[in-house]
Each structure stands twice: as structure tokens, then as C-alpha cells.
Tab-separated table of C-alpha atoms in Angstrom:
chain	number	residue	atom	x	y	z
A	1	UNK	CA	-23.838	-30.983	6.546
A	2	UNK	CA	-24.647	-27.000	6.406
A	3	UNK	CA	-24.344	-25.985	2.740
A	4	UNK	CA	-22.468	-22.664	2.525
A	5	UNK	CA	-24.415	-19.537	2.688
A	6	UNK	CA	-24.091	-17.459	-0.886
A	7	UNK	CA	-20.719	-15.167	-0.929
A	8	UNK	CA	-21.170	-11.147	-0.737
A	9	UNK	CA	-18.536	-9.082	-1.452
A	10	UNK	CA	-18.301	-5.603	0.384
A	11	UNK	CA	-15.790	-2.187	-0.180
A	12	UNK	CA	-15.252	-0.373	2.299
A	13	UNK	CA	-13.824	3.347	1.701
A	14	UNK	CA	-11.199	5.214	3.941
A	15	UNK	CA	-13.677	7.447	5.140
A	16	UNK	CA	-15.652	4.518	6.804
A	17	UNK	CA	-11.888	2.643	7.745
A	18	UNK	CA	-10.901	6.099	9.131
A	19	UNK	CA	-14.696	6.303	11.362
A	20	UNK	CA	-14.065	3.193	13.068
A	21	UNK	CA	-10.156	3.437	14.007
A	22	UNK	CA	-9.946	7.547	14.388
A	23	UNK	CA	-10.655	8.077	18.820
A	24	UNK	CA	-10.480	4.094	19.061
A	25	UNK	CA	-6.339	3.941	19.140
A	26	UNK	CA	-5.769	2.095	22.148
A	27	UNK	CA	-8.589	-0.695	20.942
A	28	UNK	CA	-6.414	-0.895	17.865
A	29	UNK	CA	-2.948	-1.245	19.705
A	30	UNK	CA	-5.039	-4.547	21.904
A	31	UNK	CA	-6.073	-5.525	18.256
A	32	UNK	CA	-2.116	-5.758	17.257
A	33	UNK	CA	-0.935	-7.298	20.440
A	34	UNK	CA	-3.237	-10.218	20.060
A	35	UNK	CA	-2.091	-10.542	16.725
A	36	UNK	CA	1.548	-10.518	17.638
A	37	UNK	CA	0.698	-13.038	20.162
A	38	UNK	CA	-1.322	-15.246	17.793
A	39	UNK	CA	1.855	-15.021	15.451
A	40	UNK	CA	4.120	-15.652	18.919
A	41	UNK	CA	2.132	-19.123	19.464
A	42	UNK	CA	2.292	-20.149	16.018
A	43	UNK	CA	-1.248	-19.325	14.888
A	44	UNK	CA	-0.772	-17.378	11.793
A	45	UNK	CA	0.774	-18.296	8.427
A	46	UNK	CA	2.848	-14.952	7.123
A	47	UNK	CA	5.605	-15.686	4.061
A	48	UNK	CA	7.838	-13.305	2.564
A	49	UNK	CA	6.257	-10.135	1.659
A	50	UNK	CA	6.847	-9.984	-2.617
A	51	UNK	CA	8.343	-6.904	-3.670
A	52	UNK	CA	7.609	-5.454	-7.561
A	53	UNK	CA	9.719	-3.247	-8.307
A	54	UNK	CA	10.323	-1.157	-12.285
A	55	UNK	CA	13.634	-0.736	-13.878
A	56	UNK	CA	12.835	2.236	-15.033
A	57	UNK	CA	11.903	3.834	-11.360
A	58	UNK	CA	14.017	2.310	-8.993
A	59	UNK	CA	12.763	4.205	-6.322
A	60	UNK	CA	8.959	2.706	-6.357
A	61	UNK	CA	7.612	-0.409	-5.574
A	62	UNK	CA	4.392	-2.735	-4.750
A	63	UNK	CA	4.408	-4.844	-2.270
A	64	UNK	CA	2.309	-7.792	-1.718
A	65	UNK	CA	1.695	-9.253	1.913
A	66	UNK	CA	-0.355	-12.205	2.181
A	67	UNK	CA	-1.301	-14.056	5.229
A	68	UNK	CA	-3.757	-15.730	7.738
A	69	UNK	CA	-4.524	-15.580	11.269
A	70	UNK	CA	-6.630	-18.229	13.530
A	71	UNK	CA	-8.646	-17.276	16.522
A	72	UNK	CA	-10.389	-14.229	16.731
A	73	UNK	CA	-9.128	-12.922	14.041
A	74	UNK	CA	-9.676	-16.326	11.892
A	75	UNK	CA	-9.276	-14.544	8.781
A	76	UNK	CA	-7.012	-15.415	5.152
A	77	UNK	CA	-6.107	-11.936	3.416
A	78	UNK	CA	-3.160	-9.949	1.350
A	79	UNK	CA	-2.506	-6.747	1.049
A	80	UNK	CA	-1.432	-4.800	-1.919
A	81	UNK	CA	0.803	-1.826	-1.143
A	82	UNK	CA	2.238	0.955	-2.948
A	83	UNK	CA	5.119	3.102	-2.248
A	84	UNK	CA	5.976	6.053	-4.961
A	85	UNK	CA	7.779	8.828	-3.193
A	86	UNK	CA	7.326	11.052	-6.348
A	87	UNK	CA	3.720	11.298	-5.292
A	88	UNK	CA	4.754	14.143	-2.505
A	89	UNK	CA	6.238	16.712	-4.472
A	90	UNK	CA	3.170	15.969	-6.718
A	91	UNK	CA	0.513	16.438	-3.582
A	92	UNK	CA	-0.435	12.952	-3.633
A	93	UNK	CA	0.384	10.972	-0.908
A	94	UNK	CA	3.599	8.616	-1.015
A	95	UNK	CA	1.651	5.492	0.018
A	96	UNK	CA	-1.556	3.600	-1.438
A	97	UNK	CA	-3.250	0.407	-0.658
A	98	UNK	CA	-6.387	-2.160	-0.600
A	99	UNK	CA	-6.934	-5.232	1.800
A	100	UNK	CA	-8.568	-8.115	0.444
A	101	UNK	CA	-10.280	-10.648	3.200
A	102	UNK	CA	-11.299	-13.772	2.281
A	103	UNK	CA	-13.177	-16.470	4.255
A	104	UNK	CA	-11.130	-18.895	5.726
A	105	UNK	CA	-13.909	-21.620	5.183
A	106	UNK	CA	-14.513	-21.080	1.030
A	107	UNK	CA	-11.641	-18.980	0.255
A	108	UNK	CA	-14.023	-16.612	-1.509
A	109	UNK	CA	-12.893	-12.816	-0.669
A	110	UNK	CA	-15.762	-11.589	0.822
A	111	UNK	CA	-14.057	-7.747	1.169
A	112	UNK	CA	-12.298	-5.050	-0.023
A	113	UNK	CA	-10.696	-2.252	1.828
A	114	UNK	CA	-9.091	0.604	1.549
A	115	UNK	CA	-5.736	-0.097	2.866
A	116	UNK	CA	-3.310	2.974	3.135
A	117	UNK	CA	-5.469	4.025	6.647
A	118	UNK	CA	-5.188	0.604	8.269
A	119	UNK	CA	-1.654	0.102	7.384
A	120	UNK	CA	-0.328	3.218	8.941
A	121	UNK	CA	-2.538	2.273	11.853
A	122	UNK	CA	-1.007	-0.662	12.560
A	123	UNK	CA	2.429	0.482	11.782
A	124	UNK	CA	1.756	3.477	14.600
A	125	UNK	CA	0.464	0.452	17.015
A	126	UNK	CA	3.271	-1.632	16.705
A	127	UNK	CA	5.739	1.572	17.383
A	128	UNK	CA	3.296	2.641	20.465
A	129	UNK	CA	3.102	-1.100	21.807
A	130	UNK	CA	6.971	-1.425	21.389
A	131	UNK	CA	7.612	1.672	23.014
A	132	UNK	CA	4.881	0.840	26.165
A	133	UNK	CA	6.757	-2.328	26.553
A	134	UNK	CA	10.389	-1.835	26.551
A	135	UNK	CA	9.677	1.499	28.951
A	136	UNK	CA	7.842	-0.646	31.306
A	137	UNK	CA	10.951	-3.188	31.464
A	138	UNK	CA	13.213	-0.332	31.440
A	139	UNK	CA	11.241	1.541	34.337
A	140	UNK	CA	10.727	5.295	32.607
A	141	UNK	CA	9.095	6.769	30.138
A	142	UNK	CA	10.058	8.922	27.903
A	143	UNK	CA	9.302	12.573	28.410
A	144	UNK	CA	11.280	13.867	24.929
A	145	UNK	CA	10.370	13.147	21.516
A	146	UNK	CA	11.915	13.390	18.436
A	147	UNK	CA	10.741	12.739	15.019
A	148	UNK	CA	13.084	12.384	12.051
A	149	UNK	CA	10.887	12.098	8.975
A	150	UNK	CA	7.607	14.033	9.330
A	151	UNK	CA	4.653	12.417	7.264
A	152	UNK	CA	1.471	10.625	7.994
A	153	UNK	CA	3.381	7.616	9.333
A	154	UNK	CA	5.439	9.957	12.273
A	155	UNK	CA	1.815	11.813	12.882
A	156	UNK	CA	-0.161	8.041	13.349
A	157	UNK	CA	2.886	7.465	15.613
A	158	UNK	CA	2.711	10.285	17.697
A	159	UNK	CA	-1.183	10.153	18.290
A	160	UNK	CA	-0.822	6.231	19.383
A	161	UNK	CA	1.651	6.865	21.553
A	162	UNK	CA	-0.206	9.755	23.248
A	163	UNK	CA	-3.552	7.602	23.094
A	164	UNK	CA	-1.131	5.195	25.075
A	165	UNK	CA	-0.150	7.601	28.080
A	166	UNK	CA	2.832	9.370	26.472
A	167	UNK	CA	3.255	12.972	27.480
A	168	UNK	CA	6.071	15.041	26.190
A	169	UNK	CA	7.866	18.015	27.744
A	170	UNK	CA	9.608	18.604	24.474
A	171	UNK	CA	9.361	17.916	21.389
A	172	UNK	CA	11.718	17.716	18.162
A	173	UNK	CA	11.198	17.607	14.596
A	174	UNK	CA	13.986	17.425	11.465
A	175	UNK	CA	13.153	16.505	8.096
A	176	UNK	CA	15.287	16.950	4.792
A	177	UNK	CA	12.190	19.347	4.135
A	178	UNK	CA	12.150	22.897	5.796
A	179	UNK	CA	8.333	23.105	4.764
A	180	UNK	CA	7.540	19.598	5.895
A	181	UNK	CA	9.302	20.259	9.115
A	182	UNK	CA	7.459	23.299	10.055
A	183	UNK	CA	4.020	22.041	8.624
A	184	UNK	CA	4.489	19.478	11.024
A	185	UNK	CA	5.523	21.638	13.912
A	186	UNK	CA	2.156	23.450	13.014
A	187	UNK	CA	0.440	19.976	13.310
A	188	UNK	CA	2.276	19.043	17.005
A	189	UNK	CA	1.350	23.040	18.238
A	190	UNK	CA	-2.591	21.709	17.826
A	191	UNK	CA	-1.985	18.587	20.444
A	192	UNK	CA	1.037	19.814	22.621
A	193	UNK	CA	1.351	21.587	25.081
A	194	UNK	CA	5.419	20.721	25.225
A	195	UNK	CA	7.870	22.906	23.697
A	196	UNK	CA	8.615	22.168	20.112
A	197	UNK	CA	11.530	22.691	18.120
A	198	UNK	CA	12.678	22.287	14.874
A	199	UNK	CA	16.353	21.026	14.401
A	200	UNK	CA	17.941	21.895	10.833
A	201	UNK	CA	20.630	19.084	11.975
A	202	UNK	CA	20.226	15.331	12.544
A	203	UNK	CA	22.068	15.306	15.350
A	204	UNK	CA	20.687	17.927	16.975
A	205	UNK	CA	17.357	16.169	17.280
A	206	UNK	CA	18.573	12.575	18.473
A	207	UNK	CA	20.716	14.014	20.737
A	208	UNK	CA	17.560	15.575	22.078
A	209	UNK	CA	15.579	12.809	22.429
A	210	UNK	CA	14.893	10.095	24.813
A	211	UNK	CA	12.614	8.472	21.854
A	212	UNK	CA	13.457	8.645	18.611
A	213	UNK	CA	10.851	7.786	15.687
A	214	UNK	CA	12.362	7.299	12.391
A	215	UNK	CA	9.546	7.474	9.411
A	216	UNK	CA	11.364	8.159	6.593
A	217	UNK	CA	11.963	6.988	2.874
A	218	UNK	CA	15.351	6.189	3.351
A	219	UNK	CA	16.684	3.779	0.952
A	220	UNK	CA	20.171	3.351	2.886
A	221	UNK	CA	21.829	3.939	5.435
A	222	UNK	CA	22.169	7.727	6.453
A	223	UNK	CA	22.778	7.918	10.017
A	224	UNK	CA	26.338	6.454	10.650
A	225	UNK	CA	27.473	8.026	14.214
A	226	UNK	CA	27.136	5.587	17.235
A	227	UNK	CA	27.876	8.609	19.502
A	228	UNK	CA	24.946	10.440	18.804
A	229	UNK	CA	23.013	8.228	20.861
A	230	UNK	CA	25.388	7.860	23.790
A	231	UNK	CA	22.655	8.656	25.901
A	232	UNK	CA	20.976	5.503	25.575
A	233	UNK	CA	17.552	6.503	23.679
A	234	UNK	CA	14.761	3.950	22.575
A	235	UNK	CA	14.854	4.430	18.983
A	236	UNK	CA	11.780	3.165	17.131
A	237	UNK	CA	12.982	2.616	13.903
A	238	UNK	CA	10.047	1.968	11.850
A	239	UNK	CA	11.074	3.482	8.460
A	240	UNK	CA	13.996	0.446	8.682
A	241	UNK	CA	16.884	1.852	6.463
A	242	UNK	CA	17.941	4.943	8.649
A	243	UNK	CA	20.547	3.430	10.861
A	244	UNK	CA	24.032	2.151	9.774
A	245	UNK	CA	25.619	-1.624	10.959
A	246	UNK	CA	27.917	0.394	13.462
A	247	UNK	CA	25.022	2.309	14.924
A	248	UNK	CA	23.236	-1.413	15.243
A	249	UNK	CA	25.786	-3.074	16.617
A	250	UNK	CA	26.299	-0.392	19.031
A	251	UNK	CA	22.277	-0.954	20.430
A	252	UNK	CA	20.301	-3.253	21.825
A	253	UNK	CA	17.969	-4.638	18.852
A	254	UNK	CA	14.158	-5.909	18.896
A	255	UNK	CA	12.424	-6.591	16.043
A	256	UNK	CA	8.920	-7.963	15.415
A	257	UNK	CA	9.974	-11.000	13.704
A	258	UNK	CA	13.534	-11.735	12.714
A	259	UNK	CA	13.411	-13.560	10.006
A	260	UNK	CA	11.343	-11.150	8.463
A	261	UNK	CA	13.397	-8.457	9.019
A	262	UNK	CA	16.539	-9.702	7.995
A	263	UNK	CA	15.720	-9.061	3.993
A	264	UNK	CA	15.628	-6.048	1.442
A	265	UNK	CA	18.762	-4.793	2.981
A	266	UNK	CA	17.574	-3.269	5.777
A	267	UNK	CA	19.714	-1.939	8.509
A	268	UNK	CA	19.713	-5.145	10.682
A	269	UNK	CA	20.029	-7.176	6.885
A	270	UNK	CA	23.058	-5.272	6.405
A	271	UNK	CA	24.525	-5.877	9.926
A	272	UNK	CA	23.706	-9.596	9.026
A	273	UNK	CA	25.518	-9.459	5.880
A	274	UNK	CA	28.386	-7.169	7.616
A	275	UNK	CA	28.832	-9.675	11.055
A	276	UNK	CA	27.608	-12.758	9.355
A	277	UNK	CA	25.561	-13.811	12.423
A	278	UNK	CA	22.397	-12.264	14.236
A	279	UNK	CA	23.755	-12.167	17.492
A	280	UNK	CA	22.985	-8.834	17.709
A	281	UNK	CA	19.179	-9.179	17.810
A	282	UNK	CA	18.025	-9.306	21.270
A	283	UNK	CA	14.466	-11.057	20.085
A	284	UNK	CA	11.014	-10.582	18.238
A	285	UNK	CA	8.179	-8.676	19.960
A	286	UNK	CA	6.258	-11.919	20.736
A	287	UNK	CA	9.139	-12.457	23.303
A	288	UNK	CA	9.370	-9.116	24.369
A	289	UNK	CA	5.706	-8.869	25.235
A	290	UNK	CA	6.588	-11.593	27.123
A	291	UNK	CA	9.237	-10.229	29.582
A	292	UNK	CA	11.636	-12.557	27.771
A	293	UNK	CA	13.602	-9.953	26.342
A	294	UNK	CA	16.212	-7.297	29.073
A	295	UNK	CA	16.188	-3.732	27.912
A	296	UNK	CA	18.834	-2.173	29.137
A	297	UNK	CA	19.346	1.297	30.408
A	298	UNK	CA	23.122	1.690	29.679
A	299	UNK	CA	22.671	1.072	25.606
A	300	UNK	CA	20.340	2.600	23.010
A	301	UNK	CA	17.304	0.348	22.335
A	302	UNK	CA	16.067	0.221	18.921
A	303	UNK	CA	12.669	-1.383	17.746
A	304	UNK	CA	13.014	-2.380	14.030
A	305	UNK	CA	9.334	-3.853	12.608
A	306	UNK	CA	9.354	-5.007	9.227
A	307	UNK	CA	5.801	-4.917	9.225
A	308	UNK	CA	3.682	-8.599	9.536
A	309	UNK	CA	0.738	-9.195	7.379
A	310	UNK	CA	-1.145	-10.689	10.170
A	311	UNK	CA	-1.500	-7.278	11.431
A	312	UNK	CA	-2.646	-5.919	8.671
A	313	UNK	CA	-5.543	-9.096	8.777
A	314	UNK	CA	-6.587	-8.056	11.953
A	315	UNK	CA	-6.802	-4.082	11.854
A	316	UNK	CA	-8.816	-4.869	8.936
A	317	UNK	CA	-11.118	-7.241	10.384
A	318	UNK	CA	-11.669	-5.483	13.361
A	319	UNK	CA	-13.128	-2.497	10.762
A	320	UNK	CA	-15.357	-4.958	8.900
A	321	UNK	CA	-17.075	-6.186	11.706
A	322	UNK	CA	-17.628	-3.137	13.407
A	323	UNK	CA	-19.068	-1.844	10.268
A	324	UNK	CA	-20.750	-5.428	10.091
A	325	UNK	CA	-22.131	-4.712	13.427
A	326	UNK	CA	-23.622	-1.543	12.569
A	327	UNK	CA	-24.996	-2.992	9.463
A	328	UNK	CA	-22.873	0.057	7.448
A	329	UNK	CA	-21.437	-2.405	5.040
A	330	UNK	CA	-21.411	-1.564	0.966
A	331	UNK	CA	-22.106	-4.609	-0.473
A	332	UNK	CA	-21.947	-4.953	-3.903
A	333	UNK	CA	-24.927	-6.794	-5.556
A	334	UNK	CA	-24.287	-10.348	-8.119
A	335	UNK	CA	-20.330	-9.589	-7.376
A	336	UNK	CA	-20.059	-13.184	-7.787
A	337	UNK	CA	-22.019	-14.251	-10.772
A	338	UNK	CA	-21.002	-18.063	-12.050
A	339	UNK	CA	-22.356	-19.898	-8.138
A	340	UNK	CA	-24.364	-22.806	-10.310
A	341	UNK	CA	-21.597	-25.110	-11.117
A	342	UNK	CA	-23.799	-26.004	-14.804
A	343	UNK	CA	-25.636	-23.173	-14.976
């Protein structure tokens, strides 16, 4: 029998997280599909993500997601992300985050990664697989965009669905924010070619739209009006909270996993709570990458992802060992310091 080779432990900074994924987007979107398929086929262990929150700022929390993932990605991990939407008025950003990766072999973490880059990568390359997916079953793509809620989650989103063969003749952009709207018009004027406009009314926008991205920080329910998507849009509703039970009920639903989904009173929770069934969830993105799932043309079609750990497992991975590859890896020296069991 092999004795185990001596643990190293690595960090690896955004800038190096953000040189392997930035230009590599649709590597990253195969990256996520595999993992959705390992979690599909039963491959992957992914509990409850634990929420902390403070009773003194209800509106901030820390969420922990640990998981593991077998086959290529054959990796145990958690990560640890904050969400503190007083940080933007502040200039910091809302979200912050490390991934820890530990060997599935010892259990000894073997790296540390900064987490905030990867997450919103894999967020952006669930929405852009979704979106590939259910406009391949429907038969069209999209050709108008609108994005309610413009931070870095809506701008990952838009470049993975370009790096995915969207084009847009038009797009739209609302947020509660007049200066966030237009600095993100400013941002879409650098990459489009499309007209771009910027709606000062919610349902101005969707009613624009043939895909709508919600990436907000919603905490309920805001958008209550079934008929504002009467035209049947796919709606990828990523920020989770945006959309009221009538406005579900009203759509066709896909989530990446249900059960997942169905907590923190999220829109399709509170449709759960409201109906007291789930009848109203088509299926997970497993089955939907499976042509198991009908997508409709005659109702809206929204994509609600919770977010899995598992993907978060293998975006990271995928950075480590390129940087592994490359031999680019920070190790730190004696990070593990008590190996003799006496010394």
C-alpha cells in the first residue's frame, strides 16, 4: 500500500481565478453541464446550503455550501459566501467569497480560492446553459434582452450568453438605480451593437423582452402581474425572489434541483406554501438537458436555480488544475505543521 504523499495547501487570488475563466466561457458552461449531469446520475453529495444570518442586519447573510462530486471532478469542498447589500452604496461589492477543496482521499484541504469570481461564473453558466437548452426545445432564440437588476451577476450573464451564440437586436435595462442603469447601458454600448434602452418602468422592459434576466437583491416578491408576460418570454430568474405565486403559476417552471429550491421562501417556496403541492414545476435541469422536459411556446418559461454546490466544486477545480498545469500555483510552505503523529 502507497503511503500518502505530504499535503500542500495553495491560495489562489481572483486575479489568477479571473486569468483562467475570463475568454474561456463556453469551457466553463461544458464544466457546469457535466456537473449537472454528475448531480442528474446521482454522483454528487449536495445538502442544504446553511444560512447565518444577524438580528441586528436582517438584510445580510453567509451562506455555507458544502458538497462533493465524483468523476472528473472527484473533488469534496464548501463554499463560504457573503451577501451584504450595504456594501454598494459603500463601493464595495455586495458579494464575497472563498472555496475550500479538499482531497477526497485524506480529507485534508489542499486549496483555497477566491470565491466571489467563480461563483458568479457559474451562476452566469447555469443561466446561459438554461437558456441554450430550453431555446433549442422551443425552436428560437431570443433576439431581445432585458435585464432587471444590473450588477456583476446580470453582466457575467450577458457575456455567457453571448460566448454561447446569443445576439441581440435590442436590448433593455431597468434597475431601482438611475445611475446603475445607465452605468450599465455604458457597459452593454462597449459589446453591442443592438439598440439599448433604458426603461424607468418594470413593465416596460419585460414587456420588451423575449428573455428576461432577473439579478437582483430582492428579498420578496415584487413583480405581481401575470399579464406582463403574456407574450410568453423565457425568464431566467436567477436572483429567485422577483416573481410572485400568481406570476409562477401562470409559467412553465424549471429549476436546477427542486428540492433545493423549494426553501428560504423563494418564489417557487412560496407557490409551494400558497398551492400546497409542486405540480407546478415542470423538472430540474438534469432532466431538461435531457429532452425530458416540453417547453412550451404558448406560456412564459422561467428558469429558477437555487444555485448547487457541486458547481461551485467544479468551476473551482477546473481553475486549480489549470493553474496546476501551468505550475502557477501559490503554495504556502509548512501550512500543515503537526504530520508526525508523536512528534
Amino acid at each position: 500500500m502507497n503511503s500518502p504523499k505530504t499535503p500542500s495547501f495553495s491560495v489562489v487570488p481572483g486575479s489568477q481565478v479571473r486569468q483562467v475563466l475570463h475568454g474561456d466561457e463556453r469551457q466553463v458552461t461544458r464544466v457546469v453541464e457535466q456537473a449537472y449531469r454528475l448531480h442528474g446520475a446521482g454522483r454528487t453529495v449536495n445538502p442544504d446550503s446553511y444560512f447565518l444570518r444577524f438580528p441586528e442586519d436582517a438584510a445580510s447573510r453567509i451562506i455555507a455550501l458544502p458538497a462533493s462530486a465524483s468523476g472528473d471532478v472527484g473533488v469534496h469542498g464548501i463554499k463560504w459566501i457573503s451577501s451584504f447589500p450595504a456594501n454598494v452604496p459603500a463601493g464595495l461589492p455586495r458579494a464575497s467569497a472563498v472555496l475550500v477543496l479538499n482531497d477526497p482521499d485524506t480529507g485534508f484541504p489542499f486549496a483555497c480560492l477566491e470565491s466571489s469570481i467563480i461563483s458568479a461564473a457559474r451562476t452566469a453558466a447555469s443561466a446561459a446553459l438554461a437558456a441554450v437548452a430550453i431555446s433549442s426545445r422551443r425552436g428560437a432564440r431570443a433576439s431581445r434582452v432585458g435585464f432587471f437588476g444590473t450588477g456583476l451577476i446580470a453582466r457575467y450573464i450577458h457575456t455567457y450568453l453571448r460566448a454561447n451564440g446569443f445576439e441581440f437586436d435590442e436590448l433593455g435595462v431597468h434597475d431601482r438605480s438611475p445611475e446603475y442603469a445607465e452605468s450599465f447601458r455604458g457597459y452593454l454600448a462597449r459589446t453591442e451593437s443592438g439598440a439599448i434602452t433604458v426603461h424607468e418602468k418594470p413593465e416596460e422592459l419585460i414587456r420588451s423582452a423575449d428573455l428576461v434576466v432577473f439579478a437582483t437583491t430582492a428579498g420578496v416578491p415584487h413583480v405581481t402581474d401575470p399579464a406582463w408576460f403574456q407574450h410568453n418570454p423565457l425568464v431566467l430568474h436567477v436572483s429567485l425572489r422577483d416573481l410572485s405565486p400568481e406570476v409562477v403559476l401562470s409559467a412553465c417552471n424549471v429549476t436546477d434541483d427542486v428540492e433545493h429550491c423549494l426553501k428560504a421562501n423563494t418564489s417557487l417556496h412560496l407557490t409551494e406554501q400558497r398551492t400546497g403541492n409542486r405540480d407546478f414545476i415542470a423538472g430540474d435541469m438534469p432532466a431538461l438537458l435531457d429532452g425530458r422536459i416540453d417547453c412550451p411556446v404558448d406560456r412564459p418559461i422561467v428558469f429558477s436555480p437555487f444555485g448547487l454546490g457541486v458547481l461551485d466544486l467544479a468551476v473551482g477545480k477546473h481553475v486549480h488544475d489549470a493553474l496546476a498545469a501551468s505550475e502557477r500555483l501559490h503554495t504556502v510552505p509548512d501550512f500543515f505543521s503537526e504530520l508526525d503523529r508523536y512528534a
